[in-house]
Tab-separated table of C-alpha atoms in Angstrom:
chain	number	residue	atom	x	y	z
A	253	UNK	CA	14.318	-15.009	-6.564
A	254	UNK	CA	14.928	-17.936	-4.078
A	255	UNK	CA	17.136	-16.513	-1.035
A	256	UNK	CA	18.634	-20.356	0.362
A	257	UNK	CA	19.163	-19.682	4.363
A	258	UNK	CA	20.858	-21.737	6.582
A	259	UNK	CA	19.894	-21.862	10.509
A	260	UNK	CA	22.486	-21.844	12.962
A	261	UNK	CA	21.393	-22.986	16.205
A	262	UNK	CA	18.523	-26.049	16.021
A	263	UNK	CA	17.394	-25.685	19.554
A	264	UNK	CA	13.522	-24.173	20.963
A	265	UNK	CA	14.143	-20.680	18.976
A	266	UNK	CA	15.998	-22.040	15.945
A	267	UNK	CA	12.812	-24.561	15.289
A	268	UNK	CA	10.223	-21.481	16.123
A	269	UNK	CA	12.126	-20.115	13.256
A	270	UNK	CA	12.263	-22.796	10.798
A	271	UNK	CA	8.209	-22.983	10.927
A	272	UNK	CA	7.825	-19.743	10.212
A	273	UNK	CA	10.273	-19.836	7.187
A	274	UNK	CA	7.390	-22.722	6.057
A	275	UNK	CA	5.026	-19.926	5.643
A	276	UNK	CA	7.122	-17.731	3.345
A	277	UNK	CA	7.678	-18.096	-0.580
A	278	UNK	CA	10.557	-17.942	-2.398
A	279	UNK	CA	13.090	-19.019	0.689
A	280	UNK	CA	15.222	-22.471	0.866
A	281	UNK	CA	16.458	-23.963	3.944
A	282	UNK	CA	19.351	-25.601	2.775
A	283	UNK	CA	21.995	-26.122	5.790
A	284	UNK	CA	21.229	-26.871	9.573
A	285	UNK	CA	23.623	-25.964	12.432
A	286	UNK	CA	23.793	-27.408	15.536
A	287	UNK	CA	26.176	-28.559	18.491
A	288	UNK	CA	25.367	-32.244	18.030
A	289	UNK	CA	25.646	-33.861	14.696
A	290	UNK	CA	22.687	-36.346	15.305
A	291	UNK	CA	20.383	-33.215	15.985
A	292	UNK	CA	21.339	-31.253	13.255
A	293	UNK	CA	20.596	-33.897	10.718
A	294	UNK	CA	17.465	-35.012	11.978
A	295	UNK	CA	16.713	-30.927	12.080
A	296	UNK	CA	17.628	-31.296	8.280
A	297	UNK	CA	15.845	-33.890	7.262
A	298	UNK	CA	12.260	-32.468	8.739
A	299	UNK	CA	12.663	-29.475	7.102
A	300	UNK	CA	14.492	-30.556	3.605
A	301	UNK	CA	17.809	-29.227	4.132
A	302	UNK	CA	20.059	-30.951	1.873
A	303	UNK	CA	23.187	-30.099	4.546
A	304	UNK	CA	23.790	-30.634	7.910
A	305	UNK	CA	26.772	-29.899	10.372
A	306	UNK	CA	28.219	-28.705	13.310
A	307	UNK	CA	30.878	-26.328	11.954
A	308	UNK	CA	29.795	-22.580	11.251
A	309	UNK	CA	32.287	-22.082	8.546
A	310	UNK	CA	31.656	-25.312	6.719
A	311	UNK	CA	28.197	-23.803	6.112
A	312	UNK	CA	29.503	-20.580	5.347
A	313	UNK	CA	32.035	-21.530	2.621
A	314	UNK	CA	28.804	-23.612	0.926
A	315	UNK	CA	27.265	-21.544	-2.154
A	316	UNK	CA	23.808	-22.633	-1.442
A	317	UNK	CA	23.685	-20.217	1.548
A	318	UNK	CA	23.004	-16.275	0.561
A	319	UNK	CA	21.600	-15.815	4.356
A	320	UNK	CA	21.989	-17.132	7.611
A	321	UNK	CA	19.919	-16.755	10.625
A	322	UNK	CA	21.524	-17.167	14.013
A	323	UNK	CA	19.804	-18.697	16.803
A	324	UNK	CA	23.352	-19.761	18.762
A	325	UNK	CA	23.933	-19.177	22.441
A	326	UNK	CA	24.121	-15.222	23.373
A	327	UNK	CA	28.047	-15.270	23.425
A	328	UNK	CA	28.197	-16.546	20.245
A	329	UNK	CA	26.307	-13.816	18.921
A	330	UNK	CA	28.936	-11.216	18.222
A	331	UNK	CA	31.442	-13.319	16.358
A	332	UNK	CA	29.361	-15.674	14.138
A	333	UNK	CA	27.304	-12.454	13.378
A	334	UNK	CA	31.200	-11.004	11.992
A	335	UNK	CA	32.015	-14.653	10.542
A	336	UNK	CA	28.758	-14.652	8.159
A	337	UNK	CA	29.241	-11.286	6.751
A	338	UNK	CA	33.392	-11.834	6.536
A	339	UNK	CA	31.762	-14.427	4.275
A	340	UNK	CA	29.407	-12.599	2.113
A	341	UNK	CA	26.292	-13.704	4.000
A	342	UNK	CA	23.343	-11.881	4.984
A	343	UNK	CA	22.322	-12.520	8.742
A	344	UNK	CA	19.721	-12.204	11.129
A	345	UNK	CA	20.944	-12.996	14.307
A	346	UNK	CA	18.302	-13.803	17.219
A	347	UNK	CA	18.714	-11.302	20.483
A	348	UNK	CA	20.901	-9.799	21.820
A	349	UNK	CA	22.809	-8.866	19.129
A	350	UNK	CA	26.069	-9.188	21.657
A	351	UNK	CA	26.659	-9.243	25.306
A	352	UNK	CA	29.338	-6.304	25.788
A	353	UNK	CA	28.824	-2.411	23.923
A	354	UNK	CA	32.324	-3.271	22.147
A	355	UNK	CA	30.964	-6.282	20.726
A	356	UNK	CA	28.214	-5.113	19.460
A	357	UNK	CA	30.056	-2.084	17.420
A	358	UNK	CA	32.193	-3.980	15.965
A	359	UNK	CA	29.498	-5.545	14.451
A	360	UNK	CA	28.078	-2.497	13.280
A	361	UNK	CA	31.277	-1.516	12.125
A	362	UNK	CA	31.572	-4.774	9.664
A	363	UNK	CA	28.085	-4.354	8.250
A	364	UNK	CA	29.060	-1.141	7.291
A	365	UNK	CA	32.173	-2.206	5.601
A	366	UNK	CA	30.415	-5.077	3.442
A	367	UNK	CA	26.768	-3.581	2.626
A	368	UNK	CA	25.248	-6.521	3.801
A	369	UNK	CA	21.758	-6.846	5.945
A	370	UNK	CA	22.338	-7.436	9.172
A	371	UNK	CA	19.522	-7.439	10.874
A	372	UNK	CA	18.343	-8.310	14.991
A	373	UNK	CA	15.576	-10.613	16.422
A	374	UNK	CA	14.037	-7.481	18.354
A	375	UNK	CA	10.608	-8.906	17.842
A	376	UNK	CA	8.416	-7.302	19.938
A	377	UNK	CA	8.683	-4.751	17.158
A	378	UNK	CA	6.986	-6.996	14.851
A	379	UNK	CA	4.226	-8.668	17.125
A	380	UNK	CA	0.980	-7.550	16.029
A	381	UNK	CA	0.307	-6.032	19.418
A	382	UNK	CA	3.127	-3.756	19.920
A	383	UNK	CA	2.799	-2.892	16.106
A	384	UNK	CA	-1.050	-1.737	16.307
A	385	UNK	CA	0.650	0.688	19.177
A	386	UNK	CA	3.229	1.895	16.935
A	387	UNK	CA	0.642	2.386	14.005
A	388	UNK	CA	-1.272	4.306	16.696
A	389	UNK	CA	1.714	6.609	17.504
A	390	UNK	CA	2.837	6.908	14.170
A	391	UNK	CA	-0.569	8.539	13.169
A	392	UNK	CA	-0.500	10.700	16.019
A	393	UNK	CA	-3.411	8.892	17.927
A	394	UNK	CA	-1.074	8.138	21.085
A	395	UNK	CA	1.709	9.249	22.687
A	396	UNK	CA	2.883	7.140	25.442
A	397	UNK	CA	3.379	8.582	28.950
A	398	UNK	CA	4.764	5.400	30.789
A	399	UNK	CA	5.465	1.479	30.518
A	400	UNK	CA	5.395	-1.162	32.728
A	401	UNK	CA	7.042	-4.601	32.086
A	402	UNK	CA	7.126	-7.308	33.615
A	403	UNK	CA	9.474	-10.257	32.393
A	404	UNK	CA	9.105	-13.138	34.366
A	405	UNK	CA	10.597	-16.774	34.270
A	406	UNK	CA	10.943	-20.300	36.232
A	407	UNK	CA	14.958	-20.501	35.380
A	408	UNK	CA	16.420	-21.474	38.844
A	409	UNK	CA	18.222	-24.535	36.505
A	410	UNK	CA	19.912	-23.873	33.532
A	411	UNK	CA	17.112	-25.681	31.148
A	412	UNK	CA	15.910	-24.190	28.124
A	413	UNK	CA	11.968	-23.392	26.553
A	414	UNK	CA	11.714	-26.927	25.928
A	415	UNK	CA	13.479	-28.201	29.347
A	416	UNK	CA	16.369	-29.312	27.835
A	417	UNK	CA	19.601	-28.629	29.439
A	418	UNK	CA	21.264	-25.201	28.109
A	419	UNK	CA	25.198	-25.698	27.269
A	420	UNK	CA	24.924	-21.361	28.711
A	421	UNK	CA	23.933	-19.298	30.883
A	422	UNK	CA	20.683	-16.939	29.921
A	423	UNK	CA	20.723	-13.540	31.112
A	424	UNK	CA	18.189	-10.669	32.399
A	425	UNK	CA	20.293	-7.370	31.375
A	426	UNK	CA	21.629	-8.472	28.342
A	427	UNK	CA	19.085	-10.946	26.760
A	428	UNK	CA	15.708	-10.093	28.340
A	429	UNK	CA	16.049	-6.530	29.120
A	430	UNK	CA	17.012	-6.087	25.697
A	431	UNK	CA	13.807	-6.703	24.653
A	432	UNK	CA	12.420	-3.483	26.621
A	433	UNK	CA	14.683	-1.162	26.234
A	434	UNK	CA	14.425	-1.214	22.503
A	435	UNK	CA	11.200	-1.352	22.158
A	436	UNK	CA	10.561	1.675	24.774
A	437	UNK	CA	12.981	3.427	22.407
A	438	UNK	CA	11.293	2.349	19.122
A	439	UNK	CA	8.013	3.119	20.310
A	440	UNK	CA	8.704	6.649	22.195
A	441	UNK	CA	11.294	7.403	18.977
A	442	UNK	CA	13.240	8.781	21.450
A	443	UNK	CA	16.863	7.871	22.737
A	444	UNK	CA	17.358	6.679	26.758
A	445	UNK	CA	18.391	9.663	28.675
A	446	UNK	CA	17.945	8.045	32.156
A	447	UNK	CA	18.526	4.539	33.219
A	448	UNK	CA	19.065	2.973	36.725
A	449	UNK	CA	19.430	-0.719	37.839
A	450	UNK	CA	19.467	-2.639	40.957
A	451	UNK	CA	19.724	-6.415	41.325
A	452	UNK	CA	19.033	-9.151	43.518
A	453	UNK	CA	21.387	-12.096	44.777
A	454	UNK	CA	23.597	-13.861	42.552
A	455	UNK	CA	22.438	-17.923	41.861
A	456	UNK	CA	25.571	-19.948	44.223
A	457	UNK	CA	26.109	-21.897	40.925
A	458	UNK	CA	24.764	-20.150	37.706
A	459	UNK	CA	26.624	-16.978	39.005
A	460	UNK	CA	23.839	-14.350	37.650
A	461	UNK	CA	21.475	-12.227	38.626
A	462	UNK	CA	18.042	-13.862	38.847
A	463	UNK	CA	15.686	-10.691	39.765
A	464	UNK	CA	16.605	-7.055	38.644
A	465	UNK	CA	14.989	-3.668	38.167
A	466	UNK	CA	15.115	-1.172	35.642
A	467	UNK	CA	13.593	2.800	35.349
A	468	UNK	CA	13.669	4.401	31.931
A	469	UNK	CA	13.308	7.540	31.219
A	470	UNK	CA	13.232	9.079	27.249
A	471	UNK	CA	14.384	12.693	26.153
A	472	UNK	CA	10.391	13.194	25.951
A	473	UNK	CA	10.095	12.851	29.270
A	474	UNK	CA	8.179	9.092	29.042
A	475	UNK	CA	9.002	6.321	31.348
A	476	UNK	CA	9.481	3.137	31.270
A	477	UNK	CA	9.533	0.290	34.549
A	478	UNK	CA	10.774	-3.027	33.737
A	479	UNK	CA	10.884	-6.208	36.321
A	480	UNK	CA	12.317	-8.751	35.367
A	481	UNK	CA	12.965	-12.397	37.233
A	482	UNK	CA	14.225	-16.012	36.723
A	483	UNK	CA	13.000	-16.869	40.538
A	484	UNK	CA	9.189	-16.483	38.939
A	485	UNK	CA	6.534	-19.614	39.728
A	486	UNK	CA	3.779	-18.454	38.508
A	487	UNK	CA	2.620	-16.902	34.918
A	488	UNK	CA	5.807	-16.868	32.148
A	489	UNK	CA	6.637	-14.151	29.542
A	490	UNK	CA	6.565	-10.677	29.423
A	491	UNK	CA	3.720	-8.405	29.822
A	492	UNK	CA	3.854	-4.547	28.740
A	493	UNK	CA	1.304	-1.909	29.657
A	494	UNK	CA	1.274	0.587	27.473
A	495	UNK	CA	-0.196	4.226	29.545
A	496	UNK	CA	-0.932	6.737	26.999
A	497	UNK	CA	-2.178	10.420	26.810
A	498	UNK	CA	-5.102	8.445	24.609
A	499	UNK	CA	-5.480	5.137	26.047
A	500	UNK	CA	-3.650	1.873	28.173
A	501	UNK	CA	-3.103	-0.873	26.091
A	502	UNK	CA	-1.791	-4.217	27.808
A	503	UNK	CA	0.634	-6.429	24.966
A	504	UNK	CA	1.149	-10.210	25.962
A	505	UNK	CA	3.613	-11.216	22.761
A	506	UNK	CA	1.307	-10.804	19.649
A	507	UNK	CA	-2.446	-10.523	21.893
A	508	UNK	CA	-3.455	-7.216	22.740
A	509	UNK	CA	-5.967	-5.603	25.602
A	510	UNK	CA	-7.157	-2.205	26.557
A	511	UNK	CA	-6.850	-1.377	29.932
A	512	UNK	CA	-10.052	-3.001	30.865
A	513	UNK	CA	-8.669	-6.554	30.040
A	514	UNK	CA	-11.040	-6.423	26.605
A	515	UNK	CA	-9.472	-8.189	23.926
A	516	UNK	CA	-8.463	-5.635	20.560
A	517	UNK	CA	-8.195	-7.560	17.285
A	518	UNK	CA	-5.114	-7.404	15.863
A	519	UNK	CA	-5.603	-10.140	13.294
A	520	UNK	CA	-5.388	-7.609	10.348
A	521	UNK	CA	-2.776	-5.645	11.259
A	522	UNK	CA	-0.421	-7.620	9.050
A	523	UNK	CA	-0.208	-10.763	7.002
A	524	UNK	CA	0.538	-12.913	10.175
A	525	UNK	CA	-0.186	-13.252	13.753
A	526	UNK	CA	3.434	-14.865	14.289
A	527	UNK	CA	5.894	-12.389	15.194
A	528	UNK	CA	8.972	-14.263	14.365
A	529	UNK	CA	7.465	-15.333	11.082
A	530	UNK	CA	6.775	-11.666	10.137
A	531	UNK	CA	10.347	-10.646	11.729
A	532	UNK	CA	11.849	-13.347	8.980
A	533	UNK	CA	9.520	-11.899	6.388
A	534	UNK	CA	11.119	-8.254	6.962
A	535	UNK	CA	14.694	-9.944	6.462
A	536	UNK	CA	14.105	-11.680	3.638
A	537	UNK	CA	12.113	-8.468	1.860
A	538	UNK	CA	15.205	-6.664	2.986
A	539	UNK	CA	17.712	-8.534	1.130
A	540	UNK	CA	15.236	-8.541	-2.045
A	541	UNK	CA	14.777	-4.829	-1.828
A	542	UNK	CA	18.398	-3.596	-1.221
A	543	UNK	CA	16.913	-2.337	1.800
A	544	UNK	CA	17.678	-1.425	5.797
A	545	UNK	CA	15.841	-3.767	7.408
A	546	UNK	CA	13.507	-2.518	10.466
A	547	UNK	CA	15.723	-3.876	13.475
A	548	UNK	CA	18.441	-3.524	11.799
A	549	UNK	CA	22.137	-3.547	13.398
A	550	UNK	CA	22.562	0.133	13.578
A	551	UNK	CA	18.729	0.862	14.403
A	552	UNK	CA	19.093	-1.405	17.676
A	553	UNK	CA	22.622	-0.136	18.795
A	554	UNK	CA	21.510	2.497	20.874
A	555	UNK	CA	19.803	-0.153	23.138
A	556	UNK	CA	23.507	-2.012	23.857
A	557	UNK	CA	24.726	1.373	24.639
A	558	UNK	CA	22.103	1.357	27.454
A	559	UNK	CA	22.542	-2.139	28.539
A	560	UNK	CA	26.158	-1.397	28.832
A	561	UNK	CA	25.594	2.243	30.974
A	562	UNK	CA	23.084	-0.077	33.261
A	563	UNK	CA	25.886	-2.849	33.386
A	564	UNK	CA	28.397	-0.233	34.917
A	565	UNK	CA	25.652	0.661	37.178
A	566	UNK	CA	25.188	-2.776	38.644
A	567	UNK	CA	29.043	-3.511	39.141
A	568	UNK	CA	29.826	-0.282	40.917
């Protein structure tokens, strides 16, 4: 069976998707969605989309979409997530899943009503590296006593991974804290019990945070310390060391270390070394199996609950 997905959102992260759909059988890309009209056609033509536009619905009401993967600014998220389901799509919608706790219920609430997958770009749960760790813990072989995160950026403009000029605002708590906070969760398989939050300044213009820190602490007693900054010159990304009861592990998106900076092949840990190609490959095997997809809406909820707790936090 051919699932035809549209993309919503042609910017860095919509493209990093679109490859990856090139490596996958049986799935169509059939309708690009993007602010400008120009982009999204020349979008459409590279990767043999027969439709372009820049109106959500008008893709929506086409029946040569079954899914739709969102890749739209953050406070977009919430709604268009509603809209594709409203219209008996499937979605995968890129992180976070919404930028307020209410938002992202009511999401959870529709995919209940209609059945349908609805599934979240969490992907450091499908990077070979943080997968080989959750392998490892699965089997017993680790249990993990503390992380440490760093997530560091050079945003002190409001450009995009490609330096283009963003038409939002990014943020740490809500986007890139996201990240960690689920993951610590998936990976300890326990629910946040403590979290605390400071910030630094506000940017004059971009009115956000630009450096924050986080302490996590699961109902099994692990802990998690997460710093994250848009003020960073210097090395990009986020870096996780795992400290285990068995072992430290150090994840840089799909690489892994062990503590001693030795590289661990993770090559065969699944049928890719892309982590948003094998994220796409878990939504599209979820809507051929009548499945829950892993990262789904309702498995990633209990991070927004958290976000929103730590939000409180920060404006008291």
């Amino acid at each position: 069976m051919t699932i035809r997905v549209a993309l919503a959102g042609a910017g860095a992260f919509g493209i990093k998707h679109l490859d990856g759909l090139k490596q996958i059988d049986d799935v169509k890309i059939t309708s690009i969605v993007s602010r400008q009209q120009d982009q999204a056609q020349e979008v459409a033509d590279k990767y043999g989309a027969s439709h372009a536009t820049t109106d959500l619905a008008e893709t929506l009401s086409r029946d040569d979409v079954d899914a739709v993967i969102l890749a739209t600014p953050t406070q977009m998220h919430a709604s268009q997530s509603i809209a594709c389901m409203r219209a008996g799509k499937h979605v995968q919608v890129e992180i976070p899943l919404a930028d307020s706790w209410a938002d992202a219920q009511d999401v959870d609430r529709v995919q209940k009503e209609t059945g349908l997958v609805a599934m979240v770009g969490h992907t450091r749960r499908f990077n070979p590296s943080h997968q080989y760790i959750h392998k490892k813990i699965v089997a017993g072989e680790l249990s993990i006593q503390q992380m440490d995160v760093q997530t560091y950026f050079f945003r002190r403009s409001n450009m995009n991974a490609l330096g283009q000029p963003r038409s939002w605002t990014d943020h740490l708590l809500w986007h890139h804290a996201a990240h960690t906070v689920d993951l610590f969760q998936y990976q300890t398989g326990e629910r946040v019990v403590v979290a605390n939050a400071v910030q630094g300044p506000l940017h004059p213009t971009l009115g956000i945070a630009m450096d924050m820190s986080i302490q996590l602490q699961a109902a099994n007693g692990a802990i998690c310390t997460l710093s994250l900054s848009f003020n960073n010159d210097g090395p990009l990304g986020t870096f996780f060391r795992y400290i285990g009861d068995t072992g430290t592990y150090i994840a840089r998106y799909d690489d892994l270390f062990n503590g001693k900076e030795e590289p661990i092949d993770v090559s065969k840990v699944d049928v890719s070394m892309n982590g948003i190609e094998l994220q796409d490959r878990e939504f599209f095997a979820a809507i051929r199996e009548g499945r829950e997809p892993n990262s789904s809406v309702a498995q990633v909820l209990p991070c927004y609950q958290v976000l929103q707790k730590l939000e409180q936090q920060l404006q008291s």
